[in-house]
PDB file of C-alpha atoms in Angstrom:
ATOM      1  CA  MET A 225     -12.420  56.332 -27.509  1.00 61.00           C
ATOM      2  CA  ALA A 226     -11.179  58.258 -30.550  1.00 85.00           C
ATOM      3  CA  LEU A 227     -10.201  56.314 -33.628  1.00 94.00           C
ATOM      4  CA  GLN A 228      -6.538  55.939 -34.436  1.00 97.00           C
ATOM      5  CA  LEU A 229      -5.703  56.117 -38.149  1.00 97.00           C
ATOM      6  CA  THR A 230      -2.530  54.199 -38.814  1.00 96.00           C
ATOM      7  CA  HIS A 231      -1.192  51.374 -40.933  1.00 94.00           C
ATOM      8  CA  ALA A 232      -1.202  47.702 -40.023  1.00 96.00           C
ATOM      9  CA  GLN A 233       1.719  46.854 -37.777  1.00 96.00           C
ATOM     10  CA  THR A 234       1.116  43.304 -36.582  1.00 97.00           C
ATOM     11  CA  ASP A 235      -0.137  39.984 -37.881  1.00 97.00           C
ATOM     12  CA  ASP A 236      -3.156  40.467 -35.610  1.00 98.00           C
ATOM     13  CA  ASP A 237      -3.974  43.718 -37.438  1.00 98.00           C
ATOM     14  CA  LEU A 238      -3.897  41.848 -40.751  1.00 98.00           C
ATOM     15  CA  ARG A 239      -6.048  39.024 -39.347  1.00 98.00           C
ATOM     16  CA  GLN A 240      -8.613  41.559 -38.153  1.00 99.00           C
ATOM     17  CA  ILE A 241      -8.651  43.175 -41.604  1.00 98.00           C
ATOM     18  CA  LEU A 242      -9.438  39.766 -43.123  1.00 98.00           C
ATOM     19  CA  ALA A 243     -12.177  39.146 -40.534  1.00 98.00           C
ATOM     20  CA  LEU A 244     -13.819  42.518 -41.244  1.00 98.00           C
ATOM     21  CA  GLN A 245     -13.538  41.828 -44.958  1.00 98.00           C
ATOM     22  CA  GLN A 246     -15.206  38.417 -44.519  1.00 97.00           C
ATOM     23  CA  LYS A 247     -18.173  39.958 -42.667  1.00 97.00           C
ATOM     24  CA  ASN A 248     -18.755  42.436 -45.484  1.00 95.00           C
ATOM     25  CA  LEU A 249     -18.294  40.270 -48.568  1.00 94.00           C
ATOM     26  CA  ARG A 250     -21.045  40.540 -51.142  1.00 90.00           C
ATOM     27  CA  THR A 251     -21.608  36.782 -50.816  1.00 92.00           C
ATOM     28  CA  GLU A 252     -22.112  37.035 -47.026  1.00 93.00           C
ATOM     29  CA  LEU A 253     -24.734  39.813 -47.033  1.00 89.00           C
ATOM     30  CA  SER A 254     -28.425  39.849 -47.838  1.00 90.00           C
ATOM     31  CA  ALA A 255     -29.614  41.768 -50.892  1.00 90.00           C
ATOM     32  CA  GLU A 256     -31.092  44.393 -48.570  1.00 93.00           C
ATOM     33  CA  ALA A 257     -27.820  44.811 -46.660  1.00 89.00           C
ATOM     34  CA  ARG A 258     -25.849  45.081 -49.910  1.00 89.00           C
ATOM     35  CA  GLN A 259     -28.223  47.761 -51.180  1.00 86.00           C
ATOM     36  CA  GLN A 260     -28.286  49.802 -47.966  1.00 87.00           C
ATOM     37  CA  GLN A 261     -24.783  49.320 -46.583  1.00 89.00           C
ATOM     38  CA  GLY A 262     -22.588  48.441 -49.548  1.00 86.00           C
ATOM     39  CA  PHE A 263     -20.217  45.485 -49.760  1.00 87.00           C
ATOM     40  CA  VAL A 264     -16.753  44.309 -50.720  1.00 89.00           C
ATOM     41  CA  THR A 265     -16.219  41.932 -53.627  1.00 84.00           C
ATOM     42  CA  VAL A 266     -12.782  40.325 -53.337  1.00 86.00           C
ATOM     43  CA  ARG A 267     -11.721  37.894 -50.603  1.00 92.00           C
ATOM     44  CA  HIS A 268      -7.982  38.211 -50.012  1.00 92.00           C
ATOM     45  CA  THR A 269      -5.961  35.326 -48.670  1.00 94.00           C
ATOM     46  CA  TRP A 270      -3.553  35.688 -45.766  1.00 96.00           C
ATOM     47  CA  GLU A 271      -0.624  35.351 -48.172  1.00 93.00           C
ATOM     48  CA  GLN A 272      -1.995  37.982 -50.555  1.00 92.00           C
ATOM     49  CA  LEU A 273      -2.625  40.487 -47.785  1.00 95.00           C
ATOM     50  CA  ARG A 274       0.827  39.949 -46.269  1.00 95.00           C
ATOM     51  CA  LEU A 275       2.453  40.495 -49.664  1.00 91.00           C
ATOM     52  CA  MET A 276       0.346  43.599 -50.306  1.00 92.00           C
ATOM     53  CA  HIS A 277       1.330  44.946 -46.898  1.00 94.00           C
ATOM     54  CA  SER A 278       5.022  44.225 -47.429  1.00 93.00           C
ATOM     55  CA  LEU A 279       4.962  46.356 -50.605  1.00 91.00           C
ATOM     56  CA  THR A 280       2.541  49.071 -49.500  1.00 91.00           C
ATOM     57  CA  PRO A 281       1.601  49.668 -45.850  1.00 90.00           C
ATOM     58  CA  GLN A 282      -2.122  49.035 -45.405  1.00 96.00           C
ATOM     59  CA  VAL A 283      -4.102  51.892 -43.851  1.00 98.00           C
ATOM     60  CA  MET A 284      -6.633  51.106 -41.140  1.00 98.00           C
ATOM     61  CA  ALA A 285      -8.616  52.671 -38.315  1.00 98.00           C
ATOM     62  CA  LYS A 286      -8.540  51.197 -34.827  1.00 98.00           C
ATOM     63  CA  ASP A 287     -10.755  51.657 -31.812  1.00 98.00           C
ATOM     64  CA  GLY A 288      -8.380  50.577 -29.069  1.00 97.00           C
ATOM     65  CA  ASP A 289      -7.060  47.211 -30.231  1.00 97.00           C
ATOM     66  CA  GLU A 290      -9.926  46.565 -32.671  1.00 98.00           C
ATOM     67  CA  VAL A 291      -9.589  47.204 -36.408  1.00 98.00           C
ATOM     68  CA  VAL A 292     -12.850  48.913 -37.421  1.00 98.00           C
ATOM     69  CA  ALA A 293     -11.972  50.037 -40.950  1.00 98.00           C
ATOM     70  CA  PHE A 294      -9.357  49.536 -43.637  1.00 98.00           C
ATOM     71  CA  ALA A 295      -8.309  50.827 -47.043  1.00 98.00           C
ATOM     72  CA  LEU A 296      -6.089  48.360 -48.908  1.00 97.00           C
ATOM     73  CA  ALA A 297      -3.578  49.693 -51.419  1.00 95.00           C
ATOM     74  CA  MET A 298      -2.136  47.788 -54.343  1.00 93.00           C
ATOM     75  CA  LEU A 299       0.663  48.796 -56.670  1.00 91.00           C
ATOM     76  CA  PRO A 300       0.161  48.206 -60.414  1.00 88.00           C
ATOM     77  CA  THR A 301       3.002  45.662 -60.279  1.00 84.00           C
ATOM     78  CA  MET A 302       0.725  43.450 -58.157  1.00 84.00           C
ATOM     79  CA  GLY A 303      -1.703  42.955 -61.034  1.00 80.00           C
ATOM     80  CA  THR A 304      -1.145  39.217 -61.247  1.00 79.00           C
ATOM     81  CA  LEU A 305      -1.550  38.577 -57.521  1.00 76.00           C
ATOM     82  CA  ILE A 306      -5.336  38.150 -57.348  1.00 76.00           C
ATOM     83  CA  PRO A 307      -6.989  36.371 -60.298  1.00 77.00           C
ATOM     84  CA  ASP A 308     -10.284  38.289 -60.006  1.00 71.00           C
ATOM     85  CA  LEU A 309      -8.358  41.571 -60.269  1.00 74.00           C
ATOM     86  CA  GLN A 310      -6.188  40.690 -63.281  1.00 82.00           C
ATOM     87  CA  PRO A 311      -8.688  42.123 -65.799  1.00 82.00           C
ATOM     88  CA  MET A 312      -8.795  45.388 -63.856  1.00 82.00           C
ATOM     89  CA  PHE A 313      -5.033  45.799 -63.858  1.00 86.00           C
ATOM     90  CA  ALA A 314      -4.824  44.944 -67.562  1.00 87.00           C
ATOM     91  CA  LEU A 315      -7.501  47.533 -68.266  1.00 89.00           C
ATOM     92  CA  MET A 316      -5.618  50.182 -66.267  1.00 87.00           C
ATOM     93  CA  ASP A 317      -2.843  50.096 -68.859  1.00 85.00           C
ATOM     94  CA  GLU A 318      -5.343  51.278 -71.493  1.00 90.00           C
ATOM     95  CA  VAL A 319      -7.737  53.629 -69.674  1.00 94.00           C
ATOM     96  CA  LEU A 320      -7.232  57.279 -70.555  1.00 94.00           C
ATOM     97  CA  TRP A 321      -6.994  60.097 -68.030  1.00 94.00           C
ATOM     98  CA  GLN A 322      -6.398  63.607 -69.361  1.00 94.00           C
ATOM     99  CA  GLU A 323      -5.077  62.429 -72.732  1.00 93.00           C
ATOM    100  CA  SER A 324      -2.653  59.808 -71.419  1.00 94.00           C
ATOM    101  CA  THR A 325      -3.109  56.231 -70.268  1.00 94.00           C
ATOM    102  CA  LEU A 326      -3.006  55.440 -66.595  1.00 94.00           C
ATOM    103  CA  ALA A 327       0.095  53.352 -67.323  1.00 91.00           C
ATOM    104  CA  GLN A 328       1.847  56.614 -68.205  1.00 93.00           C
ATOM    105  CA  ARG A 329       0.901  58.157 -64.849  1.00 94.00           C
ATOM    106  CA  ARG A 330       2.109  57.719 -61.286  1.00 95.00           C
ATOM    107  CA  TYR A 331      -0.820  55.895 -59.725  1.00 95.00           C
ATOM    108  CA  TYR A 332      -1.726  53.131 -57.349  1.00 95.00           C
ATOM    109  CA  VAL A 333      -4.953  51.204 -56.840  1.00 94.00           C
ATOM    110  CA  MET A 334      -7.299  51.168 -53.899  1.00 95.00           C
ATOM    111  CA  GLY A 335      -7.861  47.457 -53.588  1.00 88.00           C
ATOM    112  CA  GLN A 336     -10.726  47.697 -51.132  1.00 94.00           C
ATOM    113  CA  VAL A 337     -12.247  49.985 -48.499  1.00 97.00           C
ATOM    114  CA  CYS A 338     -14.411  48.745 -45.655  1.00 96.00           C
ATOM    115  CA  VAL A 339     -15.824  50.413 -42.542  1.00 97.00           C
ATOM    116  CA  ASP A 340     -17.435  48.355 -39.783  1.00 97.00           C
ATOM    117  CA  GLU A 341     -21.188  48.924 -39.672  1.00 94.00           C
ATOM    118  CA  ARG A 342     -20.963  50.529 -36.206  1.00 96.00           C
ATOM    119  CA  TRP A 343     -18.662  53.260 -37.564  1.00 97.00           C
ATOM    120  CA  ARG A 344     -20.414  54.115 -40.828  1.00 95.00           C
ATOM    121  CA  GLY A 345     -21.722  57.619 -41.338  1.00 93.00           C
ATOM    122  CA  GLN A 346     -19.107  59.117 -38.990  1.00 95.00           C
ATOM    123  CA  GLY A 347     -16.506  60.275 -41.500  1.00 96.00           C
ATOM    124  CA  VAL A 348     -14.214  57.247 -41.173  1.00 98.00           C
ATOM    125  CA  PHE A 349     -14.291  56.510 -44.921  1.00 97.00           C
ATOM    126  CA  ASP A 350     -13.121  60.053 -45.713  1.00 97.00           C
ATOM    127  CA  GLN A 351     -10.443  59.869 -43.005  1.00 97.00           C
ATOM    128  CA  LEU A 352      -9.031  56.651 -44.460  1.00 98.00           C
ATOM    129  CA  TYR A 353      -8.662  58.296 -47.842  1.00 97.00           C
ATOM    130  CA  GLN A 354      -7.111  61.435 -46.356  1.00 97.00           C
ATOM    131  CA  LYS A 355      -4.581  59.202 -44.574  1.00 96.00           C
ATOM    132  CA  HIS A 356      -3.755  57.619 -47.938  1.00 96.00           C
ATOM    133  CA  LYS A 357      -3.191  61.018 -49.490  1.00 96.00           C
ATOM    134  CA  ASP A 358      -1.026  62.077 -46.530  1.00 95.00           C
ATOM    135  CA  LEU A 359       1.103  58.918 -46.894  1.00 93.00           C
ATOM    136  CA  TYR A 360       1.373  58.553 -50.656  1.00 93.00           C
ATOM    137  CA  TYR A 361       1.356  62.047 -52.147  1.00 94.00           C
ATOM    138  CA  PRO A 362       3.737  63.216 -53.693  1.00 89.00           C
ATOM    139  CA  HIS A 363       4.915  59.687 -54.646  1.00 95.00           C
ATOM    140  CA  TYR A 364       1.723  59.205 -56.670  1.00 96.00           C
ATOM    141  CA  ASP A 365      -0.470  61.644 -58.586  1.00 94.00           C
ATOM    142  CA  LEU A 366      -3.577  59.480 -58.845  1.00 95.00           C
ATOM    143  CA  LEU A 367      -5.471  56.968 -56.784  1.00 97.00           C
ATOM    144  CA  VAL A 368      -7.595  54.637 -58.933  1.00 96.00           C
ATOM    145  CA  THR A 369     -10.160  51.989 -58.088  1.00 94.00           C
ATOM    146  CA  GLU A 370     -13.117  50.083 -59.503  1.00 93.00           C
ATOM    147  CA  ILE A 371     -16.558  50.175 -57.941  1.00 94.00           C
ATOM    148  CA  SER A 372     -19.312  47.694 -58.706  1.00 92.00           C
ATOM    149  CA  THR A 373     -22.174  49.547 -60.366  1.00 94.00           C
ATOM    150  CA  ALA A 374     -24.437  47.734 -57.886  1.00 90.00           C
ATOM    151  CA  ASN A 375     -22.608  49.373 -54.960  1.00 90.00           C
ATOM    152  CA  VAL A 376     -24.325  52.761 -55.035  1.00 92.00           C
ATOM    153  CA  ARG A 377     -23.307  53.625 -51.462  1.00 91.00           C
ATOM    154  CA  SER A 378     -19.631  53.154 -52.298  1.00 93.00           C
ATOM    155  CA  GLN A 379     -19.937  55.158 -55.524  1.00 96.00           C
ATOM    156  CA  ARG A 380     -21.476  58.091 -53.636  1.00 95.00           C
ATOM    157  CA  ALA A 381     -18.865  57.926 -50.879  1.00 96.00           C
ATOM    158  CA  HIS A 382     -16.018  57.929 -53.409  1.00 97.00           C
ATOM    159  CA  GLU A 383     -17.529  60.897 -55.236  1.00 98.00           C
ATOM    160  CA  ARG A 384     -17.792  62.778 -51.934  1.00 97.00           C
ATOM    161  CA  VAL A 385     -14.049  62.290 -51.350  1.00 97.00           C
ATOM    162  CA  GLY A 386     -13.242  63.586 -54.838  1.00 97.00           C
ATOM    163  CA  PHE A 387     -13.193  60.544 -57.146  1.00 98.00           C
ATOM    164  CA  ARG A 388     -14.599  60.886 -60.661  1.00 98.00           C
ATOM    165  CA  THR A 389     -15.721  58.102 -63.007  1.00 98.00           C
ATOM    166  CA  ILE A 390     -13.463  57.881 -66.061  1.00 97.00           C
ATOM    167  CA  HIS A 391     -14.476  54.516 -67.545  1.00 96.00           C
ATOM    168  CA  ARG A 392     -17.183  51.842 -67.347  1.00 96.00           C
ATOM    169  CA  HIS A 393     -16.802  48.193 -68.274  1.00 93.00           C
ATOM    170  CA  ARG A 394     -17.944  44.634 -67.611  1.00 90.00           C
ATOM    171  CA  ASP A 395     -15.731  41.666 -66.779  1.00 82.00           C
ATOM    172  CA  HIS A 396     -16.298  38.072 -65.621  1.00 79.00           C
ATOM    173  CA  VAL A 397     -17.224  39.279 -62.107  1.00 78.00           C
ATOM    174  CA  ASP A 398     -19.422  42.383 -62.474  1.00 87.00           C
ATOM    175  CA  ASP A 399     -20.134  45.734 -64.128  1.00 93.00           C
ATOM    176  CA  TRP A 400     -17.653  48.365 -62.941  1.00 92.00           C
ATOM    177  CA  ASN A 401     -16.999  52.083 -62.780  1.00 96.00           C
ATOM    178  CA  VAL A 402     -13.292  52.952 -62.899  1.00 96.00           C
ATOM    179  CA  VAL A 403     -12.840  56.040 -60.734  1.00 97.00           C
ATOM    180  CA  VAL A 404      -9.851  58.297 -60.170  1.00 98.00           C
ATOM    181  CA  TRP A 405      -8.910  60.798 -57.468  1.00 98.00           C
ATOM    182  CA  ALA A 406      -6.365  63.247 -58.899  1.00 97.00           C
ATOM    183  CA  TRP A 407      -3.994  64.833 -56.390  1.00 95.00           C
ATOM    184  CA  VAL A 408      -2.298  67.232 -58.827  1.00 87.00           C
TER     185      VAL A 408
END
């Protein structure tokens, strides 16, 4: 069956996103799996994900009724929602992109991208990002995210889509590359 790229529409969709996230958390994977397959860092709660979805529809890929990939968007105004992400959002106000701070630009943040292991290497990651661009451009000029420097697979995948590293930093969680995908 062909994948359907859409946004979450039911509570079951959101629950499946959380289940896929749980399976791919850095803390749930072996060092070998993290190195070869990548990982996600933040564990969202049900309440956080529902709030995120109410403000910004969450993009996902489904195989029939099964969620097999997701790309979670967060608006800058959500910076206080998830404690582990507060330093990132504070930093975004100061990071420069083409001689202005991100705070002076129309941007949103990719909170997390995850593709089920069975669907990796088949272009799903790129399709999720293209769906984001289709939905959110021209409302936003930039899509910004942080990638753990230990997540080489994710860094390469983001570069393939068109993201470029604009800043590096360390916080209480990890070492990070701040990357941006400019749409204009």
